[in-house]
GROMACS .gro file of C-alpha atoms in nm:
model
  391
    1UNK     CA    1   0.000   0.000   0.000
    2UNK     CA    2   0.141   0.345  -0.118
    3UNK     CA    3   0.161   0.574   0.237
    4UNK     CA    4   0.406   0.841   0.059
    5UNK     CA    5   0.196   1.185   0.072
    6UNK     CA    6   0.179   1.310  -0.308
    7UNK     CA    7   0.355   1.665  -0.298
    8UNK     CA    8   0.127   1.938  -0.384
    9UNK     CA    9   0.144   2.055  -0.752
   10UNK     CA   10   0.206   2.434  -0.753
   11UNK     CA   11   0.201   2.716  -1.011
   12UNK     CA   12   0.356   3.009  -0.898
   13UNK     CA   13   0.253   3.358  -1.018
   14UNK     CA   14   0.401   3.673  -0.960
   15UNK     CA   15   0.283   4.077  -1.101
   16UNK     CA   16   0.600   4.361  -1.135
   17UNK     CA   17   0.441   4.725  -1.095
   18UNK     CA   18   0.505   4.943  -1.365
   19UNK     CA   19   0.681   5.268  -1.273
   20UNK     CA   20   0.834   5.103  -0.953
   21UNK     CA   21   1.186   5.106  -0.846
   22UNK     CA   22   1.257   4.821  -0.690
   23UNK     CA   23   1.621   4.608  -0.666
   24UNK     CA   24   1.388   4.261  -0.734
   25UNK     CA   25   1.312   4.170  -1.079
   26UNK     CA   26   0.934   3.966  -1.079
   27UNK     CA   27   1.157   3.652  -1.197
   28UNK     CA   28   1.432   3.694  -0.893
   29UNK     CA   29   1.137   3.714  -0.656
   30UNK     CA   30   0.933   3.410  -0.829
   31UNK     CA   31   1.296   3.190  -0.819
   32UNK     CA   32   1.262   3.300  -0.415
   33UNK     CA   33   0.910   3.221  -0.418
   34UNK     CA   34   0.996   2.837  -0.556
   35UNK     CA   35   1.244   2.784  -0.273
   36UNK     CA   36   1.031   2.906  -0.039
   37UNK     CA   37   0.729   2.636  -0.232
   38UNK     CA   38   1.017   2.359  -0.191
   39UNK     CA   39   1.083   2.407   0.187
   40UNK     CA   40   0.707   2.380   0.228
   41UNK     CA   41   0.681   2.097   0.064
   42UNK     CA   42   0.514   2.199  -0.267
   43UNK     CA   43   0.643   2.077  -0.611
   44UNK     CA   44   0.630   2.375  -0.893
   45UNK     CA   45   0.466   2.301  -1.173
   46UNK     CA   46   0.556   2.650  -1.301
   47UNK     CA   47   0.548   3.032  -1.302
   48UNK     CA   48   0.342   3.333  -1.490
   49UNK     CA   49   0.442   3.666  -1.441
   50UNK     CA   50   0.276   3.993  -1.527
   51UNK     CA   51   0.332   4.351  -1.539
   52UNK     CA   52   0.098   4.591  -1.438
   53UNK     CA   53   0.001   4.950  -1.363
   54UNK     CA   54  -0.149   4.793  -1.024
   55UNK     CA   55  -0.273   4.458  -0.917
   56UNK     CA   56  -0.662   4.410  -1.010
   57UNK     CA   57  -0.957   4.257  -0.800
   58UNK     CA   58  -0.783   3.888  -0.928
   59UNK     CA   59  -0.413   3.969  -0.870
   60UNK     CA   60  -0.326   3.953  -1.229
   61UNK     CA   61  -0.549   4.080  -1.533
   62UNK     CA   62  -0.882   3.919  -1.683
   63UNK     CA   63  -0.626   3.790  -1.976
   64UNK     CA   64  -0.388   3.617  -1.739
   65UNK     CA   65  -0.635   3.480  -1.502
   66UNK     CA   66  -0.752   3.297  -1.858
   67UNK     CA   67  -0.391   3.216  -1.862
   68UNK     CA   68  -0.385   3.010  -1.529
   69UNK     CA   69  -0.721   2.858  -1.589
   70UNK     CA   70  -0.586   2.716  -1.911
   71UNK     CA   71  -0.260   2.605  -1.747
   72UNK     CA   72  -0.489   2.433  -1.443
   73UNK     CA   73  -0.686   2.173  -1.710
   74UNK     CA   74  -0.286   2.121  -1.879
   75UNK     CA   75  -0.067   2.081  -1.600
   76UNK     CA   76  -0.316   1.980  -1.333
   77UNK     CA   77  -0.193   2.235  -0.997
   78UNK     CA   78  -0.374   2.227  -0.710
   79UNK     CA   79  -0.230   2.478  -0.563
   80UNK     CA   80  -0.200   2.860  -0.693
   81UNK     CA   81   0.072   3.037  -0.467
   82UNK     CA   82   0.088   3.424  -0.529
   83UNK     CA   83   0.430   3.612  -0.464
   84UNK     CA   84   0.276   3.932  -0.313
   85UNK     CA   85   0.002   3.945   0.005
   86UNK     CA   86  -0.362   3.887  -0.112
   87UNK     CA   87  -0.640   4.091  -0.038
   88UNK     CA   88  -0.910   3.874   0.142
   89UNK     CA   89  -1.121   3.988  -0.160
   90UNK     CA   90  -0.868   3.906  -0.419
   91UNK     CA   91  -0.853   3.564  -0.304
   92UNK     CA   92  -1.184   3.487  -0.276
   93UNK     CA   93  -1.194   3.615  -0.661
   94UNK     CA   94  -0.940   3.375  -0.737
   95UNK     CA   95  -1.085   3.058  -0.572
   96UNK     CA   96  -1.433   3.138  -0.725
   97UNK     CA   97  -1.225   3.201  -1.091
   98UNK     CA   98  -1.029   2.907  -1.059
   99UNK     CA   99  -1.313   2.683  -0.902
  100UNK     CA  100  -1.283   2.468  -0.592
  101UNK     CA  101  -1.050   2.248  -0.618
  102UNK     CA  102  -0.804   2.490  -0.631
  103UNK     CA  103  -0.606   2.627  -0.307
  104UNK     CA  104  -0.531   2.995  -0.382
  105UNK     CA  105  -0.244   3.089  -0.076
  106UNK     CA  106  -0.020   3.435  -0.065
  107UNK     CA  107   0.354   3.447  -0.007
  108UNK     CA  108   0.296   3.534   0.369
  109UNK     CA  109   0.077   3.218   0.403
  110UNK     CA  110   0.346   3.005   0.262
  111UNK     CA  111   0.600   3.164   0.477
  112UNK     CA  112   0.413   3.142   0.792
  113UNK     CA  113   0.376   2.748   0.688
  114UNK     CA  114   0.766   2.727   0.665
  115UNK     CA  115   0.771   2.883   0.995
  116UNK     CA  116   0.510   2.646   1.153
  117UNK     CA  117   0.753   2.381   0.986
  118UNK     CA  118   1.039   2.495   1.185
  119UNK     CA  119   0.902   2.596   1.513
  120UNK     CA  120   1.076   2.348   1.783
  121UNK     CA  121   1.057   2.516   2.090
  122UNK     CA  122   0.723   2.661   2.284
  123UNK     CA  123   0.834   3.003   2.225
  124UNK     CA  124   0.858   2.956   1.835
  125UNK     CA  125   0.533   2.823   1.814
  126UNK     CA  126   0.397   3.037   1.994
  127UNK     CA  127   0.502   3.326   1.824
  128UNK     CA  128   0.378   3.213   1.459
  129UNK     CA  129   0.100   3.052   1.607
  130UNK     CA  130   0.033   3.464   1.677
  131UNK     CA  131   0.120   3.554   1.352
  132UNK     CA  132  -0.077   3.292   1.164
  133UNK     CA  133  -0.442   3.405   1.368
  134UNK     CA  134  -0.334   3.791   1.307
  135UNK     CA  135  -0.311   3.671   0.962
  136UNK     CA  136  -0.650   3.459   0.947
  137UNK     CA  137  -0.906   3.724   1.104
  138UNK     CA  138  -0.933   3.881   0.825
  139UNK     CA  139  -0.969   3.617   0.587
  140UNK     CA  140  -1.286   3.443   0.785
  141UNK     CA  141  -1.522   3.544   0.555
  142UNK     CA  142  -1.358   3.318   0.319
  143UNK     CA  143  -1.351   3.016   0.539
  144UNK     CA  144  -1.733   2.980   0.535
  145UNK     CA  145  -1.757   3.051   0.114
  146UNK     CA  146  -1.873   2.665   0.104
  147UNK     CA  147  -2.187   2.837   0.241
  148UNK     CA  148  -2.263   3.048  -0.097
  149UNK     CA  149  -2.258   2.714  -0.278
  150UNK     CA  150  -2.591   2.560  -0.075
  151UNK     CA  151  -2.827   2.854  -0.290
  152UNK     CA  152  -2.887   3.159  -0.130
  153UNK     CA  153  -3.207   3.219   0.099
  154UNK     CA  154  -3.379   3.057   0.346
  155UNK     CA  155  -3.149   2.823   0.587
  156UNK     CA  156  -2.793   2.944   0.470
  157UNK     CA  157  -2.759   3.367   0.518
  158UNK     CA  158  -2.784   3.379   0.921
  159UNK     CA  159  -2.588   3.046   1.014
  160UNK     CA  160  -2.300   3.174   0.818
  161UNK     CA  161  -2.308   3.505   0.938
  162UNK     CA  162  -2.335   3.396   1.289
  163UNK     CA  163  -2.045   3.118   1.269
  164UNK     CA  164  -1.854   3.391   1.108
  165UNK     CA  165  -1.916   3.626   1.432
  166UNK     CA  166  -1.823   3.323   1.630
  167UNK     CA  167  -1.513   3.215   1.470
  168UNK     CA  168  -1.384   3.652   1.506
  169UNK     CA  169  -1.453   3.586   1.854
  170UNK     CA  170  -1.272   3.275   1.944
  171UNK     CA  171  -0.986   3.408   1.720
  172UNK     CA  172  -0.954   3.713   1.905
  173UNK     CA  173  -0.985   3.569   2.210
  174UNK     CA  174  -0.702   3.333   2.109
  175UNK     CA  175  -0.464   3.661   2.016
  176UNK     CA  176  -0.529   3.806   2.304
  177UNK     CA  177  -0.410   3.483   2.521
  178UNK     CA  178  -0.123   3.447   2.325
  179UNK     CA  179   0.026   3.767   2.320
  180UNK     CA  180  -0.018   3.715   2.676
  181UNK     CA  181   0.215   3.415   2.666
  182UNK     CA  182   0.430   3.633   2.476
  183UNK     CA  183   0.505   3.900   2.698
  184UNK     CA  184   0.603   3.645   2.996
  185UNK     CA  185   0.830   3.518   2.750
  186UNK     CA  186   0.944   3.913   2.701
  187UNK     CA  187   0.971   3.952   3.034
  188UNK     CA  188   1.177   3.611   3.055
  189UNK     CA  189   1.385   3.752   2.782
  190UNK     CA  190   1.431   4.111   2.984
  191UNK     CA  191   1.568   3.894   3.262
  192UNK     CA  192   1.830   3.741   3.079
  193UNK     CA  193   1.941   4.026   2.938
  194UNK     CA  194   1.936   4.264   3.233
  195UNK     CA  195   2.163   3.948   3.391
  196UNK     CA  196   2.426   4.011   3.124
  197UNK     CA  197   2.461   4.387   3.147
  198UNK     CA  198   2.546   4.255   3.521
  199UNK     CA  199   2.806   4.068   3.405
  200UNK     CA  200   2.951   4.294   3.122
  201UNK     CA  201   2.960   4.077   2.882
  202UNK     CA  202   2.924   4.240   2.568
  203UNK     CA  203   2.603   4.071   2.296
  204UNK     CA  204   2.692   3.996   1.934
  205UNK     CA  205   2.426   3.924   1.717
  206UNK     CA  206   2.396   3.764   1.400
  207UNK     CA  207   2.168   3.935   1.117
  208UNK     CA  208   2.108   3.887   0.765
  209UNK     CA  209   1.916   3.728   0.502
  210UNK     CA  210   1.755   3.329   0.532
  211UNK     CA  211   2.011   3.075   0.443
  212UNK     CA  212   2.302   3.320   0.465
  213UNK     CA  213   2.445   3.087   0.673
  214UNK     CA  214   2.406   3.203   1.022
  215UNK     CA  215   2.384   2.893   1.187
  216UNK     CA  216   2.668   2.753   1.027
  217UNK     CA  217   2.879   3.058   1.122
  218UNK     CA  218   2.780   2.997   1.488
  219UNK     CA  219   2.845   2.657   1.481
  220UNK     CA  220   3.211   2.751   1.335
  221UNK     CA  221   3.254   3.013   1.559
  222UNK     CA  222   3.134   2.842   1.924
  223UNK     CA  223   3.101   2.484   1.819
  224UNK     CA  224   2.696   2.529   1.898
  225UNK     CA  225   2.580   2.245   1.673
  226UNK     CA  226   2.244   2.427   1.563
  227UNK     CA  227   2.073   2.258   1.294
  228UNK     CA  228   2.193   2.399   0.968
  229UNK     CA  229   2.060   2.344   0.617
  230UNK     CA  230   2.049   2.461   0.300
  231UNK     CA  231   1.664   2.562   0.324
  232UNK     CA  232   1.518   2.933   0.342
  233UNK     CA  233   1.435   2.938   0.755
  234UNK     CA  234   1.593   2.658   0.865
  235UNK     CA  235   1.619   2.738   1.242
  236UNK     CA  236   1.352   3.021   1.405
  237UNK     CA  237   1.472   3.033   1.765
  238UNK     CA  238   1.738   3.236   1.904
  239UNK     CA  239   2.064   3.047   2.017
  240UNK     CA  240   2.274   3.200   2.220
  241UNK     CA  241   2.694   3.049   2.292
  242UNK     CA  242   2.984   3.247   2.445
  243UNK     CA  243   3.296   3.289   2.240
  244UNK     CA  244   3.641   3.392   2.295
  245UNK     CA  245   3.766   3.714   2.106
  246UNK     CA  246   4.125   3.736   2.007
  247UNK     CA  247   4.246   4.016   2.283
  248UNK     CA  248   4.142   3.716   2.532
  249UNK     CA  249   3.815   3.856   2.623
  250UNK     CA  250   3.433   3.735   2.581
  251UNK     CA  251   3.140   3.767   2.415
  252UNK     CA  252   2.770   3.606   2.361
  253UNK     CA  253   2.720   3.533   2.007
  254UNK     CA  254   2.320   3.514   1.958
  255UNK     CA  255   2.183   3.354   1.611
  256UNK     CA  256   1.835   3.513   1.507
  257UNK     CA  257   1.552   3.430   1.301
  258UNK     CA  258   1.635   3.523   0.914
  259UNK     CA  259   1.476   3.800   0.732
  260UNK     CA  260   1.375   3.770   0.357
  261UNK     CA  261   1.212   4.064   0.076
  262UNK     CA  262   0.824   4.110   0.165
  263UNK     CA  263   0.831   3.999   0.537
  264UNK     CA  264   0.526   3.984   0.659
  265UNK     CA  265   0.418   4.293   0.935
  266UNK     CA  266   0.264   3.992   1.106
  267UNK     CA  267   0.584   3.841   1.173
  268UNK     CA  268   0.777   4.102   1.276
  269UNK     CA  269   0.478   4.165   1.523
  270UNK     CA  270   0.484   3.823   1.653
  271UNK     CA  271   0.905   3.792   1.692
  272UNK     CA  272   0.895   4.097   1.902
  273UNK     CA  273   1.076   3.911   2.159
  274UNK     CA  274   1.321   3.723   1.952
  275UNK     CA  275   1.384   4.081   1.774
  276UNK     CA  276   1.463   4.250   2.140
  277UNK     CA  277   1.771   4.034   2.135
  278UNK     CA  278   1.889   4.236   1.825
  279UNK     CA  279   1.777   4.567   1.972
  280UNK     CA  280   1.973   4.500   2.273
  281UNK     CA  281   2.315   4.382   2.128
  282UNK     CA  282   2.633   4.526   2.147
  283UNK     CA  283   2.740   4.491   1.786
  284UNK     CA  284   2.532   4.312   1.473
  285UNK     CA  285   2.794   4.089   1.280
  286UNK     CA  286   2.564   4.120   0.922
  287UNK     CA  287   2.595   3.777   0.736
  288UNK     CA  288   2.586   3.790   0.382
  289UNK     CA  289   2.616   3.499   0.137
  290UNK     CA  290   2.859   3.647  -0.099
  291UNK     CA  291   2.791   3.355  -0.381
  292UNK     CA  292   2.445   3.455  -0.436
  293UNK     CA  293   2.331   3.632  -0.738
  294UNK     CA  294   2.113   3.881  -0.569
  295UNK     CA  295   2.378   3.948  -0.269
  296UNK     CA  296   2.351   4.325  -0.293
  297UNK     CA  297   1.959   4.316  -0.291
  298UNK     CA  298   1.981   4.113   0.015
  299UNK     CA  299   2.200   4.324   0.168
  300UNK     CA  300   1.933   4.627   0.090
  301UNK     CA  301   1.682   4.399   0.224
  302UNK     CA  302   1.806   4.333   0.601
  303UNK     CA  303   1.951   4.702   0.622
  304UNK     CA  304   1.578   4.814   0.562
  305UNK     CA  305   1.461   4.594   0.863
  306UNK     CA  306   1.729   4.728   1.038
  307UNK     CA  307   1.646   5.047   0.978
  308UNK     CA  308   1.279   5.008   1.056
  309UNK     CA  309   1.392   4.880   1.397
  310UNK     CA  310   1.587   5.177   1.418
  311UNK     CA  311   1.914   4.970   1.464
  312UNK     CA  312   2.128   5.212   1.197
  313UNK     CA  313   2.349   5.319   1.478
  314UNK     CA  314   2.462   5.006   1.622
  315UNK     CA  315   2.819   4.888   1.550
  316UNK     CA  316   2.885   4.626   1.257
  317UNK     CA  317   3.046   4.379   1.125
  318UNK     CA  318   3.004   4.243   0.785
  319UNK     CA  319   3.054   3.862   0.765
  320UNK     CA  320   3.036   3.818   0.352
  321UNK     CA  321   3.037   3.489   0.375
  322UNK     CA  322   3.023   3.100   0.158
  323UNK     CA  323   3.328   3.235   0.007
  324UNK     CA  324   3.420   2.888  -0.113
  325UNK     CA  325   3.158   2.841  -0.344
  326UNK     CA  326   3.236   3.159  -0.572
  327UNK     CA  327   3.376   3.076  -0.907
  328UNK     CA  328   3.608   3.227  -1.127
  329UNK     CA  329   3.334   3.481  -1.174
  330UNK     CA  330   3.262   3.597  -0.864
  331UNK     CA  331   2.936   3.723  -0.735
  332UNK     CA  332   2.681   3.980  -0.768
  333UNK     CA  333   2.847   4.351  -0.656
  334UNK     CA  334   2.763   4.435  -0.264
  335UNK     CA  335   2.681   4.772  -0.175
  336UNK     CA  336   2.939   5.009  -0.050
  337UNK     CA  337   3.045   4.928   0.300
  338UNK     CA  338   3.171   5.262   0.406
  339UNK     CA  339   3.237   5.259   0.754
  340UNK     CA  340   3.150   4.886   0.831
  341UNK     CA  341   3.448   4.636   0.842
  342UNK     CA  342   3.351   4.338   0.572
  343UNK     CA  343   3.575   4.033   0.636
  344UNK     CA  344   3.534   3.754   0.333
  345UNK     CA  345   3.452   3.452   0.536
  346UNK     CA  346   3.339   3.064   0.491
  347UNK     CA  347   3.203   2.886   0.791
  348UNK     CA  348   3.229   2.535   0.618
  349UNK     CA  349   3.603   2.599   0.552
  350UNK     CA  350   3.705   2.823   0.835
  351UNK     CA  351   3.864   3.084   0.570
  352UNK     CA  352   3.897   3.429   0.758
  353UNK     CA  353   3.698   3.320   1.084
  354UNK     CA  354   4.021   3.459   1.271
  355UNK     CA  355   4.011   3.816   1.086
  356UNK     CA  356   3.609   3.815   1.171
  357UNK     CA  357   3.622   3.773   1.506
  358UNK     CA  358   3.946   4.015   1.555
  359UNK     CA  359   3.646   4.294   1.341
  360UNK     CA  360   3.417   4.192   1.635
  361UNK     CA  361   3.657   4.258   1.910
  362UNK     CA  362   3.765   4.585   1.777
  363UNK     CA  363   3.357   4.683   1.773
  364UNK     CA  364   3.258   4.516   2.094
  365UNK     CA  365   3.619   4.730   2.291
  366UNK     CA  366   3.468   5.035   2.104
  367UNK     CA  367   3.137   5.019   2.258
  368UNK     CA  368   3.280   4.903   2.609
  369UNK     CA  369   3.097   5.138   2.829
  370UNK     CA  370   3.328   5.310   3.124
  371UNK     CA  371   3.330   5.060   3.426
  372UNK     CA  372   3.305   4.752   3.227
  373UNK     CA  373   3.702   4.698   3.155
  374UNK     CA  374   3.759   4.514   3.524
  375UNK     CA  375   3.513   4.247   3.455
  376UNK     CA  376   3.569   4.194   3.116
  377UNK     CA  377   3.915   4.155   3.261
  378UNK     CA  378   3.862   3.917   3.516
  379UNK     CA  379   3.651   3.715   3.242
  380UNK     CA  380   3.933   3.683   3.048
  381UNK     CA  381   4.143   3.527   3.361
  382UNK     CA  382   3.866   3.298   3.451
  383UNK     CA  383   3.775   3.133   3.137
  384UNK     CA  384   4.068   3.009   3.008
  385UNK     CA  385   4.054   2.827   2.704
  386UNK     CA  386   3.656   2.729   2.789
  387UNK     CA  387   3.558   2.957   2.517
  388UNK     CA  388   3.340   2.667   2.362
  389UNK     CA  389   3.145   2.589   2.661
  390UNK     CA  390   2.785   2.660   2.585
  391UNK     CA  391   2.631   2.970   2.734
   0.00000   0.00000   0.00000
């Protein structure tokens, strides 16, 4: 008997703007799209694009929407995954278009079912489990279409209505407990950190686009053994390990959940607490895979974040890193760096690892505050060579 689930059939479809300047080509952002569609589990079928003066009531125009209908009976999708955030009303416009047995999803929903893929601890899930009911309230009406298809009148208008009411509630309610949970884990998290500052130890933390290689940097750099693969949000949840700096003194090194272009306002909402731990750190070590094509947009993307976080004044270190899979090309050009140190790095060969942390030391002694040099001092006497312990 066959017990292999069949992997959803997906045609991706993505609409450029006319007029707008943006770093992201429509066929950059649908080859993003299909990574993120693989990590979920989804099998592409293939991609439309379309430009436009604006997106209509469908997403794309009446011609296109033709387009994908005539696709559907060739290829046989089931699922319709749009690179952009839907309306609720253009989705509902696009199920009843496309007919039933077609799932119609955004990019946010398929990102917030990566992250439900990846959540391991009770904070993590908690957290998209926020993001995912911030994202569904709206989209209620839709949930209860099924309703439409019984014939109007008598015995179908007020039950809907009223389960519709109902299901607001109980999601509401369900936001409201869980950003509850979320600010004891806040709280938690303002503990921790208020226990540092205590101890002067100075809070590095890594930033940068999904699959940059974060984790892999912190596992080269501490010998944490987070899970690290070669899929777009890999790891959600914060690690934190102390390392030793060069000059003999120490640090926390603090992995963070990856950003990526069009991050959803719910999930920067919901990560609030994972986010803190940027806010709060001593220096940001920016991780950039060097050997991707669209390196420099990537780079455009996280400062952006950063600067909507209002983290442009924090020291940095640029980590440009899975140096050893450029070719005798190169890669795409990286914005200018003027005024941050950017050390070429590889975590998977260890090339310039040294050089990086001796840029993070000369941040981290920068932004010593007064007071702080005796215990970073006696640290450094204490420790030893135990700068792989975990912390």
């Amino acid at each position: 008997m066959e017990t292999a689930q069949t992997p959803e059939q997906a045609l991706l479809v993505g609409v450029g703007i006319k007029g707008r300047r943006s770093p992201w080509t429509v066929a950059d952002s649908l080859e993003e799209l299909a990574q993120l569609a693989d990590t979920a589990g989804a099998e592409v079928a293939g991609s439309v694009s379309q430009q436009l003066e604006a997106p209509s009531h469908t997403y794309v125009g009446k011609g296109k929407l033709q387009e994908i209908a005539d696709a559907r009976r060739a290829i046989g999708f089931g699922t319709l995954i749009c690179d952009d955030e839907l309306t609720p009303t253009q989705q509902q416009n696009l199920e009843r278009a496309l007919g039933e047995r077609v799932k119609v999803i955004d990019r946010t929903a398929l990102i917030l079912d990566v992250f439900a893929r990846h959540a391991r601890t009770r904070e993590g899930r908690l957290q998209v489990e926020l993001a995912q009911a911030e994202y569904l309230l709206p989209r209620l009406a839709g949930q209860w279409s099924h309703l439409e298809r019984l014939g109007g009148g008598i015995g179908t208008r007020g039950p809907g209505e009223t389960q519709i009411e109902t299901d607001r509630r109980l999601v509401g309610q369900r936001i409201q407990r869980l950003k509850q949970e979320l600010e004891k884990v806040r709280r938690h998290r303002a503990q921790y950190r208020a226990r540092r500052h205590r101890n002067r130890l100075p809070v590095v933390a890594l930033v940068g686009y999904t699959n940059a290689g974060k984790s892999s940097l912190l596992n080269a750099l501490s010998g944490a053994g987070v899970l690290a693969r070669g899929q777009l949000f890999s790891t959600l949840d914060p690690v934190t390990r102390k390392v030793r700096l060069p000059d003999g003194g120490e640090a926390l090194l603090t992995d963070t959940v990856g950003f990526i272009q069009k991050l959803p306002t719910t999930l920067v909402a919901a990560f609030r607490a994972t986010l803190e731990e940027v806010q709060e750190a001593s220096v940001l070590l920016h991780v950039v895979d060097i050997s991707h094509p669209n390196a420099a947009e990537q780079v455009e993307v996280v400062e952006d974040i950063l600067r909507d976080l209002d983290l442009t004044d924090t020291p940095r270190v640029l980590a440009l890193n899975k140096v050893d899979l450029l070719d005798s090309d190169g890669a795409g050009s990286v914005p200018s760096t003027e005024g941050i140190k950017a050390v070429l790095t590889s975590a998977v060969s260890g090339a310039g690892l040294h050089e990086l942390l001796q840029a993070v030391s000369t941040q981290v002694n920068d932004d010593v505050p007064s007071g702080a040099e005796p215990a970073l001092a006696g640290a450094k006497a204490k420790r030893g060579a135990t700068h792989r312990n975990h912390g």
